[in-house]
Amino acid sequence: EPEVTQTPSHQVTQMGQEVILRCVPISNHLYFYWYRQILGQKVEFLVSFYNNEISEKSEIFDDQFSVERPDGSNFTLKIRSTKLEDSAMYFCASSEAPGDEQYFGPGTRLTVT
Amino acid sequence: GDSVTQMEGPVTLSEEAFLTINCTYTATGYPSLFWYVQYPGEGLQLLLKATKADDKGSNKGFEATYRKETTSFHLEKGSVQVSDSAVYFCAPLSGGYNKLIFGAGTRLAVHP
C-alpha cells in the first residue's frame, strides 16, 4: 500500500540553525500539507501546497518557514532560523484532490536546543 | 473560525466494553469529517470519514455518523480491544478544503 514517508525521523538542532524536513508524498497525489504537533498539544495546520504554489497557510507559517517541491517526488519544509518553540513533531500529508482524505507520514520530531 | 471539541480523556475501558468518543464542530457549510488514530510512537492514520449529512463512516468496527442538525460526529465501537489503545482525533475539513482542523485528541486505554 502506498504511503507517505518522512526523513529524518528525529532532528536535533541548535537555536538559530536552518533545518530542512523532507517528505515523499504518495506518488499520484497532487496536494501536499504540513502540520505540526507540539508535545501534548493539538495537531496544527501549517501550510497546503498545490501546483508549485502555497494554497493556504496559517499564522504559524511566518517568513521563517518555506516549502518547496524540488523535484517530482520530494516535498520539503525549511525553517530558516529555528527557535526553541519550533520544537515539535512535524507531519507531512498528501491527498489526491482537495476535500479528499489526507494521508500522513510518520512524522519528524524536531528538537531545538 | 472553524473549531472542534472532543471529549477529554483519558478514557479507560475494559476489553469488550462499548466506546463512545464525542465530537462536535463549528464550521462553514457542511465539511467532510474524519477520524484519525495515533497509536503509540506512530503517525496519524485515517480511521474513517463521512462526506455528507447522514453518512456513516466505518472501519475496523468503528463507526461515526455525520449529524448535520447537531454538528456532531461521535465515534463508537461496540466492543473494544486492547489493541485499540491509542489517541483518537476528530477532524473536519475547513471550508476552503485545504486543511484539517484537529480536536485535542482523546486518549483511549483498554485493559484486559
Short mmCIF file of C-alpha atoms in Angstrom, two decimals:
data_model
loop_
_atom_site.label_atom_id
_atom_site.label_comp_id
_atom_site.label_asym_id
_atom_site.label_seq_id
_atom_site.Cartn_x
_atom_site.Cartn_y
_atom_site.Cartn_z
CA GLU A 1 0.00 0.00 0.00
CA PRO A 2 1.40 3.44 -0.94
CA GLU A 3 2.46 5.58 1.98
CA VAL A 4 3.90 8.97 2.80
CA THR A 5 7.48 8.83 4.05
CA GLN A 6 9.42 11.42 6.01
CA THR A 7 13.08 11.91 6.83
CA PRO A 8 14.72 12.20 9.22
CA SER A 9 12.65 10.63 11.97
CA HIS A 10 14.39 12.80 14.56
CA GLN A 11 16.35 16.01 14.06
CA VAL A 12 18.21 17.84 16.78
CA THR A 13 19.42 21.34 16.01
CA GLN A 14 20.67 24.42 17.80
CA MET A 15 18.65 27.58 18.02
CA GLY A 16 19.25 29.81 15.01
CA GLN A 17 20.20 26.98 12.68
CA GLU A 18 18.38 26.14 9.48
CA VAL A 19 16.63 22.79 9.13
CA ILE A 20 15.03 21.06 6.18
CA LEU A 21 12.45 18.38 6.76
CA ARG A 22 11.80 16.03 3.88
CA CYS A 23 8.72 14.21 2.73
CA VAL A 24 7.88 11.91 -0.14
CA PRO A 25 4.11 12.08 -0.75
CA ILE A 26 2.09 9.29 -2.33
CA SER A 27 3.04 9.27 -5.99
CA ASN A 28 -0.29 10.12 -7.65
CA HIS A 29 -1.24 12.77 -5.09
CA LEU A 30 -1.21 16.41 -6.13
CA TYR A 31 -1.95 18.22 -2.87
CA PHE A 32 0.56 18.42 -0.06
CA TYR A 33 0.41 19.64 3.51
CA TRP A 34 2.49 20.23 6.60
CA TYR A 35 1.15 20.06 10.13
CA ARG A 36 2.86 20.15 13.48
CA GLN A 37 2.12 18.87 16.95
CA ILE A 38 3.85 20.41 19.92
CA LEU A 39 4.19 17.82 22.68
CA GLY A 40 0.90 17.38 24.48
CA GLN A 41 -0.96 19.82 22.22
CA LYS A 42 -3.22 19.73 19.19
CA VAL A 43 -2.16 18.94 15.67
CA GLU A 44 -1.98 22.32 13.90
CA PHE A 45 -2.12 23.11 10.21
CA LEU A 46 0.89 24.93 8.78
CA VAL A 47 0.56 25.06 5.01
CA SER A 48 -1.01 23.48 1.94
CA PHE A 49 0.64 23.32 -1.46
CA TYR A 50 -0.60 22.60 -4.94
CA ASN A 51 0.80 23.14 -8.42
CA ASN A 52 4.02 24.59 -7.02
CA GLU A 53 2.23 27.23 -5.04
CA ILE A 54 1.07 27.69 -1.47
CA SER A 55 -2.72 27.33 -1.38
CA GLU A 56 -3.18 28.34 2.23
CA LYS A 57 -1.00 28.97 5.24
CA SER A 58 -1.64 29.51 8.91
CA GLU A 59 -0.44 32.29 11.19
CA ILE A 60 2.29 29.95 12.41
CA PHE A 61 3.78 29.79 8.91
CA ASP A 62 5.69 33.08 9.00
CA ASP A 63 8.69 34.26 6.99
CA GLN A 64 10.95 31.77 8.74
CA PHE A 65 9.13 28.90 7.04
CA SER A 66 9.16 27.90 3.41
CA VAL A 67 8.09 24.91 1.37
CA GLU A 68 9.34 23.54 -1.88
CA ARG A 69 8.84 20.67 -4.27
CA PRO A 70 12.37 20.50 -5.65
CA ASP A 71 11.72 17.51 -7.90
CA GLY A 72 8.92 15.15 -8.87
CA SER A 73 8.88 13.26 -5.61
CA ASN A 74 10.09 15.32 -2.65
CA PHE A 75 8.27 17.97 -0.67
CA THR A 76 10.30 19.92 1.86
CA LEU A 77 9.70 22.24 4.78
CA LYS A 78 12.52 24.63 5.63
CA ILE A 79 12.83 26.59 8.84
CA ARG A 80 15.41 29.32 8.29
CA SER A 81 16.39 30.16 11.84
CA THR A 82 14.97 27.76 14.37
CA LYS A 83 13.60 28.84 17.73
CA LEU A 84 13.07 26.82 20.87
CA GLU A 85 9.32 26.97 20.30
CA ASP A 86 9.71 25.25 16.93
CA SER A 87 10.36 22.00 18.79
CA ALA A 88 7.51 19.72 17.74
CA MET A 89 6.54 16.72 15.67
CA TYR A 90 6.13 17.76 12.05
CA PHE A 91 3.78 15.74 9.88
CA CYS A 92 3.61 15.77 6.11
CA ALA A 93 0.39 14.72 4.39
CA SER A 94 -0.87 14.36 0.84
CA SER A 95 -4.19 13.92 -0.92
CA GLU A 96 -5.31 13.15 -4.43
CA ALA A 97 -7.67 16.10 -4.62
CA PRO A 98 -8.93 18.90 -2.35
CA GLY A 99 -11.55 17.59 0.01
CA ASP A 100 -10.22 14.03 -0.16
CA GLU A 101 -8.77 12.22 2.81
CA GLN A 102 -5.24 13.23 3.67
CA TYR A 103 -2.64 10.54 4.27
CA PHE A 104 0.00 11.33 6.84
CA GLY A 105 3.63 10.38 7.14
CA PRO A 106 5.12 9.06 10.39
CA GLY A 107 6.45 12.50 11.33
CA THR A 108 9.80 14.12 12.08
CA ARG A 109 10.50 15.00 15.66
CA LEU A 110 12.37 18.32 15.70
CA THR A 111 14.20 19.26 18.87
CA VAL A 112 15.69 22.75 19.07
CA THR A 113 18.22 23.26 21.86
CA GLY B 1 -13.34 30.29 12.76
CA ASP B 2 -13.72 26.55 12.38
CA SER B 3 -13.19 24.56 15.56
CA VAL B 4 -13.60 21.10 17.07
CA THR B 5 -14.47 20.00 20.58
CA GLN B 6 -13.70 16.45 21.66
CA MET B 7 -14.44 14.82 24.94
CA GLU B 8 -11.50 14.93 27.25
CA GLY B 9 -9.56 11.83 28.04
CA PRO B 10 -8.18 9.62 29.09
CA VAL B 11 -10.96 7.14 28.54
CA THR B 12 -10.23 3.88 30.31
CA LEU B 13 -12.24 0.80 29.41
CA SER B 14 -12.12 -2.93 29.88
CA GLU B 15 -11.82 -5.16 26.86
CA GLU B 16 -15.15 -5.74 25.09
CA ALA B 17 -16.70 -2.59 26.55
CA PHE B 18 -18.67 -0.13 24.41
CA LEU B 19 -16.85 3.01 23.34
CA THR B 20 -18.17 6.47 22.56
CA ILE B 21 -15.95 9.47 21.94
CA ASN B 22 -17.93 12.64 21.42
CA CYS B 23 -17.01 15.21 18.81
CA THR B 24 -18.78 18.43 17.87
CA TYR B 25 -17.60 21.06 15.46
CA THR B 26 -18.27 24.52 14.14
CA ALA B 27 -17.55 25.08 10.50
CA THR B 28 -18.67 26.96 7.44
CA GLY B 29 -21.07 24.89 5.37
CA TYR B 30 -21.04 21.12 5.58
CA PRO B 31 -17.45 19.95 5.62
CA SER B 32 -16.20 16.40 5.18
CA LEU B 33 -15.49 14.86 8.57
CA PHE B 34 -12.69 12.50 9.56
CA TRP B 35 -11.47 10.47 12.49
CA TYR B 36 -7.75 9.82 12.73
CA VAL B 37 -5.97 7.50 15.14
CA GLN B 38 -2.44 7.76 16.51
CA TYR B 39 -1.01 4.58 18.01
CA PRO B 40 1.89 4.93 20.46
CA GLY B 41 5.03 6.09 18.70
CA GLU B 42 3.38 6.29 15.29
CA GLY B 43 1.91 8.89 12.94
CA LEU B 44 -1.69 9.74 12.17
CA GLN B 45 -3.75 7.10 10.42
CA LEU B 46 -7.09 7.74 8.79
CA LEU B 47 -9.71 5.70 10.62
CA LEU B 48 -12.93 6.69 8.86
CA LYS B 49 -14.67 9.52 7.08
CA ALA B 50 -18.07 10.90 6.10
CA THR B 51 -18.60 13.43 3.37
CA LYS B 52 -22.22 14.49 3.73
CA ALA B 53 -25.07 14.66 6.19
CA ASP B 54 -26.34 11.30 7.49
CA ASP B 55 -23.37 9.45 6.01
CA LYS B 56 -21.97 6.76 8.26
CA GLY B 57 -18.25 6.12 8.11
CA SER B 58 -16.98 2.78 9.34
CA ASN B 59 -13.72 0.87 9.61
CA LYS B 60 -12.28 -1.85 11.89
CA GLY B 61 -15.53 -1.98 13.89
CA PHE B 62 -15.56 1.78 14.49
CA GLU B 63 -18.46 3.90 13.25
CA ALA B 64 -19.39 7.56 13.17
CA THR B 65 -22.45 9.28 11.69
CA TYR B 66 -22.44 12.78 10.24
CA ARG B 67 -25.18 14.63 12.16
CA LYS B 68 -25.80 17.97 10.49
CA GLU B 69 -28.50 19.08 12.92
CA THR B 70 -26.23 18.68 15.95
CA THR B 71 -22.93 19.31 14.11
CA SER B 72 -21.57 16.14 15.65
CA PHE B 73 -19.53 13.15 14.54
CA HIS B 74 -19.30 10.84 17.54
CA LEU B 75 -17.05 7.80 17.29
CA GLU B 76 -18.40 4.46 18.51
CA LYS B 77 -17.28 0.86 18.76
CA GLY B 78 -19.32 -1.95 20.17
CA SER B 79 -16.50 -3.99 21.67
CA VAL B 80 -13.05 -2.51 22.16
CA GLN B 81 -9.82 -4.48 22.22
CA VAL B 82 -6.52 -3.82 23.94
CA SER B 83 -5.06 -3.08 20.51
CA ASP B 84 -7.44 -0.12 20.17
CA SER B 85 -5.47 1.77 22.81
CA ALA B 86 -4.42 4.98 21.06
CA VAL B 87 -5.22 8.68 20.73
CA TYR B 88 -8.24 9.48 18.55
CA PHE B 89 -8.64 12.77 16.72
CA CYS B 90 -11.78 14.22 15.22
CA ALA B 91 -11.03 16.48 12.25
CA PRO B 92 -13.41 18.35 9.97
CA LEU B 93 -12.05 19.73 6.73
CA SER B 94 -12.12 23.50 6.63
CA GLY B 95 -14.39 25.41 4.30
CA GLY B 96 -11.55 26.04 1.90
CA TYR B 97 -10.86 22.29 1.57
CA ASN B 98 -7.24 22.92 2.29
CA LYS B 99 -6.78 21.98 5.91
CA LEU B 100 -7.95 19.66 8.61
CA ILE B 101 -8.95 21.21 11.91
CA PHE B 102 -7.95 18.78 14.65
CA GLY B 103 -9.55 18.32 18.01
CA ALA B 104 -7.38 17.99 21.09
CA GLY B 105 -7.43 14.21 20.82
CA THR B 106 -8.87 11.65 23.19
CA ARG B 107 -6.60 9.04 24.67
CA LEU B 108 -8.16 5.60 24.96
CA ALA B 109 -6.67 2.95 27.22
CA VAL B 110 -8.18 -0.54 27.06
CA HIS B 111 -7.31 -3.05 29.75
CA PRO B 112 -7.64 -6.84 29.51
#
